[in-house]
Amino acid sequence: MAFLKNVWYCAGWAYELEDKGHYARKILGESVLVFRKEDGEVAAMSNVCPHRFAPLVKGLRRGDNFVCPYHGLEFNAEGKCVGNPNEGGIPKAAVLKTYPLVELWGALWIWMGDPARADEDLIPDFSMAHDREGWAVVRGFLFTEANYELVVDNLMDRTHVQHLHPLLRFTEERPPNFERNQSIEQVSDTQLWDYHEELNSPPFPILKLTWPDAPDDIMNYFDVRWDAPGNMLLHAGTTQMGTNREVGSHTEGANLITPADENHTWYFWSQARDINIDNAEIDAGLKKGVADTFEFEDGAMVADCAELMDTLGSSDLMSLKPVLLPSDAGAIRVRRMLQALIAKEQAEEAAEKEKVLATG
Amino acid sequence: MAFLKNVWYCAGWAYELEDKGHYARKILGESVLVFRKEDGEVAAMSNVCPHRFAPLVKGLRRGDNFVCPYHGLEFNAEGKCVGNPNEGGIPKAAVLKTYPLVELWGALWIWMGDPARADEDLIPDFSMAHDREGWAVVRGFLFTEANYELVVDNLMDRTHVQHLHPLLRFTEERPPNFERNQSIEQVSDTQLWDYHEELNSPPFPILKLTWPDAPDDIMNYFDVRWDAPGNMLLHAGTTQMGTNREVGSHTEGANLITPADENHTWYFWSQARDINIDNAEIDAGLKKGVADTFEFEDGAMVADCAELMDTLGSSDLMSLKPVLLPSDAGAIRVRRMLQALIAKEQAEEAAEKEKVLATG
Amino acid sequence: MAFLKNVWYCAGWAYELEDKGHYARKILGESVLVFRKEDGEVAAMSNVCPHRFAPLVKGLRRGDNFVCPYHGLEFNAEGKCVGNPNEGGIPKAAVLKTYPLVELWGALWIWMGDPARADEDLIPDFSMAHDREGWAVVRGFLFTEANYELVVDNLMDRTHVQHLHPLLRFTEERPPNFERNQSIEQVSDTQLWDYHEELNSPPFPILKLTWPDAPDDIMNYFDVRWDAPGNMLLHAGTTQMGTNREVGSHTEGANLITPADENHTWYFWSQARDINIDNAEIDAGLKKGVADTFEFEDGAMVADCAELMDTLGSSDLMSLKPVLLPSDAGAIRVRRMLQALIAKEQAEEAAEKEKVLATG
């Protein structure tokens, strides 16, 4: 399956640059070097020296330049070779592919397709999931052995929570007036909202932590905004029935899914909260709790599914004709939108090639 | 190479159900859930939830039902979905493939082919290798990285014992009147006996353990009954020359070989003995001894051969034109019988398909 | 990519036979048993028993004979089956492929192609890298996860030293009169010299160890002789400007590169020195130092490159259109010579086959 190229992917969190100022990561099968320049800007270029294909990330860094650990070719932040300590001067062809990279809301957004089409305005809005007045944010990421669409499916689906996540599961009987409403709104051909609310809901274990004074008559909402191919906002919370959403506990989570390759996925997550915000202990507890949930519950399950799909002969969910449930509506809608976008992109590419041939 | 489908395979030992009452295992490439129902019957069905392909074995069990750990779909012992805690009611298409499973002589027999053709009478007789008056049985199993036919070859061959198994090897010179007789009897197109006896044999180390008062003039017999594709009885023992087989030490071993997939094999073994039968220490010693022999001698050797066959470019023994010895007669005969059975099964399948097309 | 067959490869060091007198190793994809006979001669034959493809190296050795660990077939040093403890006598077809093997200058040289063409005179001269009056030698080997040509490239290139090897790197500014000369001399279609000297060179850290009284005005030479496909002599040293090469510190290194298979490489190295020669401590230090340099610097880098080449879609360097530097001249020349030799060998083979067909 082809990847969608002309779109923003999360290449990592800005905090990952705090230590050494750079790191390398496989994204859509390409080895990418991500770094912060001395002027504070971020940038990305190929991690692969065009001479002998050595990993630049293992070499020295000189200011904004990276020196190949193998033969010392030096590249500036624009991917141009600016130094060759060996004979022959600067080899003209020694140019690294660069990638548009934007730092926004704590994340590093990379454009893997045609740089000319990289428009920052296309980055989905995650301002609400970033550090702001009255909110605290924890962040992390994990690596999963599964195709990224399986991870997106997992996030586009509220129903697994009750089965896969002990701390988020309702433990009491739902009252007779319990009601669940779900509605999907396609905003554009790259964006969709999946609104979800549970009225007259019973409490769930972790609520005591996030909202110790929670009343008995609560309402949960769990709205997911998807932007192609896998950038999701989880706008969720618990409030009191009959009040408005300002009462209670709320979270804004960024869940940014980026393919490492066909069968491996980066999962960047963040969680912002609006209570107990100046509490490092809660920060640490949440960071570990969310990381463990995603790694040992969601990530492990998705990898298990990928492994069993393998015994059935495919890594493509739809070709295995899954039995679908109404709660899959969001995930399936998103899969179809993505498929259409990829098909459109490929058609454009083919047309472009034909044009080049015709005029060439 | 295709597997023979319409035949009984060992899916495991009944004792494996003692702990949790169920387990999952890959058999012929399929992930199978094996379980004991509350009424004591055993059953098998796909371990793969048809919704998202999650492993049922990791979910909850409710009586005879299994609940998918991912979204809570609940399946009864007949593979029918009987519960959906999410919207949409029971999805009609949510049906698990079930497999005929029979518990007989301590083993669980599974039929991977057309269930309509599963006939319990086709299960080979292993009553003599089961717990019965005057006999004690130990059992175990291992997993080998080799095609199952290499494991069957190993068991259809008596001569390797002298070279591969230090505890079973003759250590003394064979007397001049030593005599070895072997004869093969094909009982049907799915069954063969390979009779083997050694007259005026020297003793071997482990004999002192199984028959402390063994005389000097002994006779060993080692008869193997093969049922396609890899269910073997080892009817073996040592007796005194000139007496009958009731004197001495005897063993009835079930060696049940089941492909996990093309290159990995389950090897279920049991060993029944008729002396020192109420002795837990001997049980434990034998269990460890036999397990170690199969794992570190036979299993390791067969995996080594598979690895070297790989350097020669094939995992199919016959295509590598092995140099054959008279002692391979049994193994080769069995390979040919198996090949014929598989060819017949495939021809039947093709004819069936043609019939469907013609009438369709 | 095909391997060059009619050529001498290093199969190992003679010291590897000291322990048990034999070992097995994968060379050009074949599992080869290398051994020293009781008469002191060395020999090589297939490690794969033609009966069941078991590894002879795991069996017993009886004098010059090897006994298959699986069924006891016994093979003499000429690969002929001379014993079958089982029925049927000696199977005529049970013959192991043998390989011409020559012990010369501490190395074991194997001919993987047509034995009729194996001519000892074709073994490249490594007499200078062997134990001789006034010289001490250390030896070792490593295994790298990369195609062998990448390892040869590494050795045909002097410039990486400054970047990859901290202990060999110049640490001081090069003086204005520093001069580097390089010239390539193709001696034959299988041999090439790459001469390299650095005049008025600054010192480098490890020089203090090998030549404590080194003056300030030094000259380094680093001449590499390549014999197809990957047998390289490193004739290198440091001397005083204006003197001859007898002053100073010198090393003769054999670097013998042998493909295990397409993606794995054996790297046999030795280093001879002409100072501090009766010093076991220096022997040990050098042995560890060189081994670590090759394993953790060269070997690791080459494996890293192989991994990144994989993300670019090929394990063949040239097909990835690398940006070349003048310092690659030797490596590229060698790659072209090798390609020509392989093409010639394949053409010869094809012609041979045609001839057989025409006369057949």
mmCIF file of C-alpha atoms in Angstrom, chain C residues 47 54 81 173 348:
data_model
loop_
_atom_site.group_PDB
_atom_site.id
_atom_site.type_symbol
_atom_site.label_atom_id
_atom_site.label_comp_id
_atom_site.label_asym_id
_atom_site.label_seq_id
_atom_site.Cartn_x
_atom_site.Cartn_y
_atom_site.Cartn_z
ATOM 1 C CA ASN C 47 30.279 -30.039 5.946
ATOM 2 C CA ALA C 54 23.490 -33.229 8.777
ATOM 3 C CA CYS C 81 32.391 -42.500 2.223
ATOM 4 C CA GLU C 173 46.784 21.034 12.036
ATOM 5 C CA GLU C 348 33.412 -19.147 -19.799
#
